[in-house]
């Protein structure tokens, strides 16, 4: 499941839901279901993103995945959440990351076992996710590039992200423009 909700899938879904809510059908690698993306600016200028998916495999086994991200108005991460549940509500894993002046404080609860840790910010690197505000608040021109460091929940460490805007283009989706 972790591979399915990786950066590429989230990036595609985020680009479809510039602001508001988008509901999509998901069909990936034997898993089918739906995804709902909420992408909104809050009255204080911060941003909230929620991706919820309900997926089922060919045998009828289903899982729900919820991811939430909150950024302050400058793009600084505030909170990340990822929760995975089997049908019937039993939690497989819950990860909550909060950010303070020192770095990322994460709590992983898996099968009743809890791990808490803190990972310092990458020295001398920006963690401001300003591309989160592209198109919904901030204007970016073709050729716009921004690199920053995002906390990777799966690796429990910081990872460099590079965002580039190439401009508008027509895309085929399901054989149609």
mmCIF file of C-alpha atoms in Angstrom:
data_model
loop_
_atom_site.group_PDB
_atom_site.id
_atom_site.type_symbol
_atom_site.label_atom_id
_atom_site.label_comp_id
_atom_site.label_asym_id
_atom_site.label_seq_id
_atom_site.Cartn_x
_atom_site.Cartn_y
_atom_site.Cartn_z
ATOM 1 C CA UNK A 1 0.000 0.000 0.000
ATOM 2 C CA UNK A 2 2.835 2.403 0.778
ATOM 3 C CA UNK A 3 4.046 2.337 -2.828
ATOM 4 C CA UNK A 4 0.575 3.169 -4.086
ATOM 5 C CA UNK A 5 0.348 6.317 -2.026
ATOM 6 C CA UNK A 6 3.863 7.400 -2.895
ATOM 7 C CA UNK A 7 4.930 10.784 -4.150
ATOM 8 C CA UNK A 8 3.936 10.278 -7.782
ATOM 9 C CA UNK A 9 0.331 9.372 -6.995
ATOM 10 C CA UNK A 10 -0.008 12.177 -4.474
ATOM 11 C CA UNK A 11 1.537 14.686 -6.886
ATOM 12 C CA UNK A 12 -0.891 13.752 -9.662
ATOM 13 C CA UNK A 13 -3.881 13.912 -7.333
ATOM 14 C CA UNK A 14 -2.728 17.212 -5.841
ATOM 15 C CA UNK A 15 -2.399 18.760 -9.289
ATOM 16 C CA UNK A 16 -5.995 17.751 -10.054
ATOM 17 C CA UNK A 17 -7.350 19.327 -6.886
ATOM 18 C CA UNK A 18 -5.847 22.822 -6.906
ATOM 19 C CA UNK A 19 -8.462 24.026 -4.467
ATOM 20 C CA UNK A 20 -11.548 22.265 -3.197
ATOM 21 C CA UNK A 21 -12.428 18.585 -3.397
ATOM 22 C CA UNK A 22 -11.873 15.989 -6.117
ATOM 23 C CA UNK A 23 -13.187 12.409 -6.139
ATOM 24 C CA UNK A 24 -11.419 9.890 -8.369
ATOM 25 C CA UNK A 25 -11.601 6.209 -9.226
ATOM 26 C CA UNK A 26 -8.403 4.282 -8.482
ATOM 27 C CA UNK A 27 -7.264 1.224 -10.438
ATOM 28 C CA UNK A 28 -3.650 0.332 -9.736
ATOM 29 C CA UNK A 29 -1.869 -2.996 -9.621
ATOM 30 C CA UNK A 30 -4.873 -5.139 -8.710
ATOM 31 C CA UNK A 31 -6.253 -2.603 -6.242
ATOM 32 C CA UNK A 32 -9.454 -0.776 -7.076
ATOM 33 C CA UNK A 33 -11.429 1.824 -5.236
ATOM 34 C CA UNK A 34 -11.844 5.552 -4.826
ATOM 35 C CA UNK A 35 -9.793 8.507 -3.658
ATOM 36 C CA UNK A 36 -10.996 11.838 -2.320
ATOM 37 C CA UNK A 37 -8.632 14.802 -2.249
ATOM 38 C CA UNK A 38 -9.356 17.966 -0.296
ATOM 39 C CA UNK A 39 -6.950 20.824 -0.950
ATOM 40 C CA UNK A 40 -7.831 24.124 0.740
ATOM 41 C CA UNK A 41 -6.526 27.386 2.050
ATOM 42 C CA UNK A 42 -7.695 28.176 5.566
ATOM 43 C CA UNK A 43 -8.771 31.655 6.759
ATOM 44 C CA UNK A 44 -5.411 32.226 8.519
ATOM 45 C CA UNK A 45 -3.506 31.622 5.233
ATOM 46 C CA UNK A 46 -2.389 28.100 6.083
ATOM 47 C CA UNK A 47 -3.073 25.098 3.836
ATOM 48 C CA UNK A 48 -4.773 21.793 4.600
ATOM 49 C CA UNK A 49 -4.572 18.713 2.365
ATOM 50 C CA UNK A 50 -6.461 15.462 2.945
ATOM 51 C CA UNK A 51 -6.220 12.369 0.754
ATOM 52 C CA UNK A 52 -8.512 9.494 1.651
ATOM 53 C CA UNK A 53 -8.573 6.226 -0.261
ATOM 54 C CA UNK A 54 -10.689 3.112 0.056
ATOM 55 C CA UNK A 55 -9.112 0.239 -1.851
ATOM 56 C CA UNK A 56 -10.044 -3.398 -2.420
ATOM 57 C CA UNK A 57 -8.072 -6.278 -3.925
ATOM 58 C CA UNK A 58 -9.475 -9.096 -6.094
ATOM 59 C CA UNK A 59 -10.165 -11.293 -3.048
ATOM 60 C CA UNK A 60 -12.390 -8.620 -1.478
ATOM 61 C CA UNK A 61 -9.889 -7.573 1.180
ATOM 62 C CA UNK A 62 -10.166 -3.814 1.681
ATOM 63 C CA UNK A 63 -8.099 -1.127 3.307
ATOM 64 C CA UNK A 64 -8.606 2.572 3.922
ATOM 65 C CA UNK A 65 -5.752 5.043 3.856
ATOM 66 C CA UNK A 66 -5.949 8.592 5.184
ATOM 67 C CA UNK A 67 -3.211 11.182 4.746
ATOM 68 C CA UNK A 68 -3.419 14.734 6.048
ATOM 69 C CA UNK A 69 -0.899 17.565 5.755
ATOM 70 C CA UNK A 70 -1.024 21.059 7.202
ATOM 71 C CA UNK A 71 1.339 23.926 6.296
ATOM 72 C CA UNK A 72 1.492 27.416 7.769
ATOM 73 C CA UNK A 73 1.112 30.418 5.442
ATOM 74 C CA UNK A 74 4.872 30.407 4.670
ATOM 75 C CA UNK A 75 4.862 26.724 3.629
ATOM 76 C CA UNK A 76 6.454 25.458 6.848
ATOM 77 C CA UNK A 77 5.080 22.010 7.737
ATOM 78 C CA UNK A 78 2.867 21.951 10.841
ATOM 79 C CA UNK A 79 1.476 18.411 10.977
ATOM 80 C CA UNK A 80 1.422 15.218 8.920
ATOM 81 C CA UNK A 81 -0.828 12.221 9.522
ATOM 82 C CA UNK A 82 -1.086 8.843 7.835
ATOM 83 C CA UNK A 83 -3.497 6.183 9.047
ATOM 84 C CA UNK A 84 -4.080 2.781 7.436
ATOM 85 C CA UNK A 85 -7.034 0.600 8.518
ATOM 86 C CA UNK A 86 -8.327 -2.796 7.455
ATOM 87 C CA UNK A 87 -12.023 -3.245 6.747
ATOM 88 C CA UNK A 88 -13.805 -3.306 10.077
ATOM 89 C CA UNK A 89 -11.759 -0.469 11.565
ATOM 90 C CA UNK A 90 -8.707 -2.248 12.988
ATOM 91 C CA UNK A 91 -5.698 0.056 12.672
ATOM 92 C CA UNK A 92 -2.702 -1.338 10.876
ATOM 93 C CA UNK A 93 -0.565 1.731 11.339
ATOM 94 C CA UNK A 94 -0.845 5.339 12.428
ATOM 95 C CA UNK A 95 1.916 7.904 11.944
ATOM 96 C CA UNK A 96 1.659 11.466 13.273
ATOM 97 C CA UNK A 97 4.409 14.007 12.712
ATOM 98 C CA UNK A 98 4.408 17.453 14.315
ATOM 99 C CA UNK A 99 7.023 20.125 13.747
ATOM 100 C CA UNK A 100 8.606 22.511 16.241
ATOM 101 C CA UNK A 101 11.694 24.750 16.291
ATOM 102 C CA UNK A 102 14.042 21.731 16.479
ATOM 103 C CA UNK A 103 12.580 19.440 13.817
ATOM 104 C CA UNK A 104 10.082 16.660 13.126
ATOM 105 C CA UNK A 105 8.578 14.813 16.088
ATOM 106 C CA UNK A 106 7.014 11.598 14.926
ATOM 107 C CA UNK A 107 4.948 8.946 16.613
ATOM 108 C CA UNK A 108 4.357 5.597 14.933
ATOM 109 C CA UNK A 109 1.748 3.233 16.334
ATOM 110 C CA UNK A 110 1.767 -0.170 14.687
ATOM 111 C CA UNK A 111 -0.001 -3.171 16.128
ATOM 112 C CA UNK A 112 -0.139 -1.625 19.602
ATOM 113 C CA UNK A 113 3.579 -0.831 19.631
ATOM 114 C CA UNK A 114 4.463 2.856 19.733
ATOM 115 C CA UNK A 115 7.709 4.495 18.672
ATOM 116 C CA UNK A 116 8.462 8.183 19.289
ATOM 117 C CA UNK A 117 11.455 10.012 17.867
ATOM 118 C CA UNK A 118 12.652 13.421 16.723
ATOM 119 C CA UNK A 119 14.615 14.144 13.550
ATOM 120 C CA UNK A 120 16.315 17.542 13.377
ATOM 121 C CA UNK A 121 15.793 19.815 10.396
ATOM 122 C CA UNK A 122 18.421 19.360 7.668
ATOM 123 C CA UNK A 123 21.158 21.897 8.453
ATOM 124 C CA UNK A 124 21.182 24.884 6.135
ATOM 125 C CA UNK A 125 18.305 23.564 4.002
ATOM 126 C CA UNK A 126 14.848 25.036 3.421
ATOM 127 C CA UNK A 127 11.787 23.073 4.559
ATOM 128 C CA UNK A 128 9.347 25.669 3.204
ATOM 129 C CA UNK A 129 6.983 23.828 0.857
ATOM 130 C CA UNK A 130 6.001 26.914 -1.129
ATOM 131 C CA UNK A 131 4.959 24.822 -4.172
ATOM 132 C CA UNK A 132 2.014 23.651 -2.024
ATOM 133 C CA UNK A 133 0.581 27.128 -2.697
ATOM 134 C CA UNK A 134 1.282 27.241 -6.425
ATOM 135 C CA UNK A 135 -1.875 27.829 -8.486
ATOM 136 C CA UNK A 136 -4.179 28.166 -5.469
ATOM 137 C CA UNK A 137 -2.551 31.273 -3.989
ATOM 138 C CA UNK A 138 0.803 31.950 -5.632
ATOM 139 C CA UNK A 139 1.455 32.634 -9.300
ATOM 140 C CA UNK A 140 4.210 30.563 -10.869
ATOM 141 C CA UNK A 141 5.374 31.117 -14.411
ATOM 142 C CA UNK A 142 6.554 28.376 -16.776
ATOM 143 C CA UNK A 143 10.138 27.550 -15.860
ATOM 144 C CA UNK A 144 9.498 28.116 -12.151
ATOM 145 C CA UNK A 145 11.606 25.806 -9.965
ATOM 146 C CA UNK A 146 11.725 25.311 -6.202
ATOM 147 C CA UNK A 147 13.696 22.772 -4.173
ATOM 148 C CA UNK A 148 13.020 22.124 -0.511
ATOM 149 C CA UNK A 149 13.271 19.333 2.051
ATOM 150 C CA UNK A 150 10.113 17.410 3.016
ATOM 151 C CA UNK A 151 9.797 14.917 5.854
ATOM 152 C CA UNK A 152 9.356 11.437 4.332
ATOM 153 C CA UNK A 153 7.094 9.478 6.676
ATOM 154 C CA UNK A 154 8.030 6.070 5.250
ATOM 155 C CA UNK A 155 11.773 6.673 5.642
ATOM 156 C CA UNK A 156 11.348 8.758 8.797
ATOM 157 C CA UNK A 157 13.896 11.227 7.483
ATOM 158 C CA UNK A 158 14.152 14.354 5.355
ATOM 159 C CA UNK A 159 14.186 14.054 1.554
ATOM 160 C CA UNK A 160 14.889 16.711 -1.049
ATOM 161 C CA UNK A 161 11.986 17.601 -3.347
ATOM 162 C CA UNK A 162 12.360 19.528 -6.588
ATOM 163 C CA UNK A 163 9.255 21.064 -8.160
ATOM 164 C CA UNK A 164 9.233 22.443 -11.683
ATOM 165 C CA UNK A 165 6.403 24.073 -13.593
ATOM 166 C CA UNK A 166 6.685 23.543 -17.351
ATOM 167 C CA UNK A 167 3.503 25.351 -18.354
ATOM 168 C CA UNK A 168 0.123 24.305 -19.680
ATOM 169 C CA UNK A 169 -0.215 21.377 -22.066
ATOM 170 C CA UNK A 170 -2.965 19.077 -23.281
ATOM 171 C CA UNK A 171 -3.059 15.631 -21.718
ATOM 172 C CA UNK A 172 -4.793 12.475 -22.855
ATOM 173 C CA UNK A 173 -6.674 10.698 -20.071
ATOM 174 C CA UNK A 174 -8.511 7.502 -20.858
ATOM 175 C CA UNK A 175 -7.863 8.071 -24.557
ATOM 176 C CA UNK A 176 -9.439 11.519 -24.485
ATOM 177 C CA UNK A 177 -8.036 15.047 -24.320
#
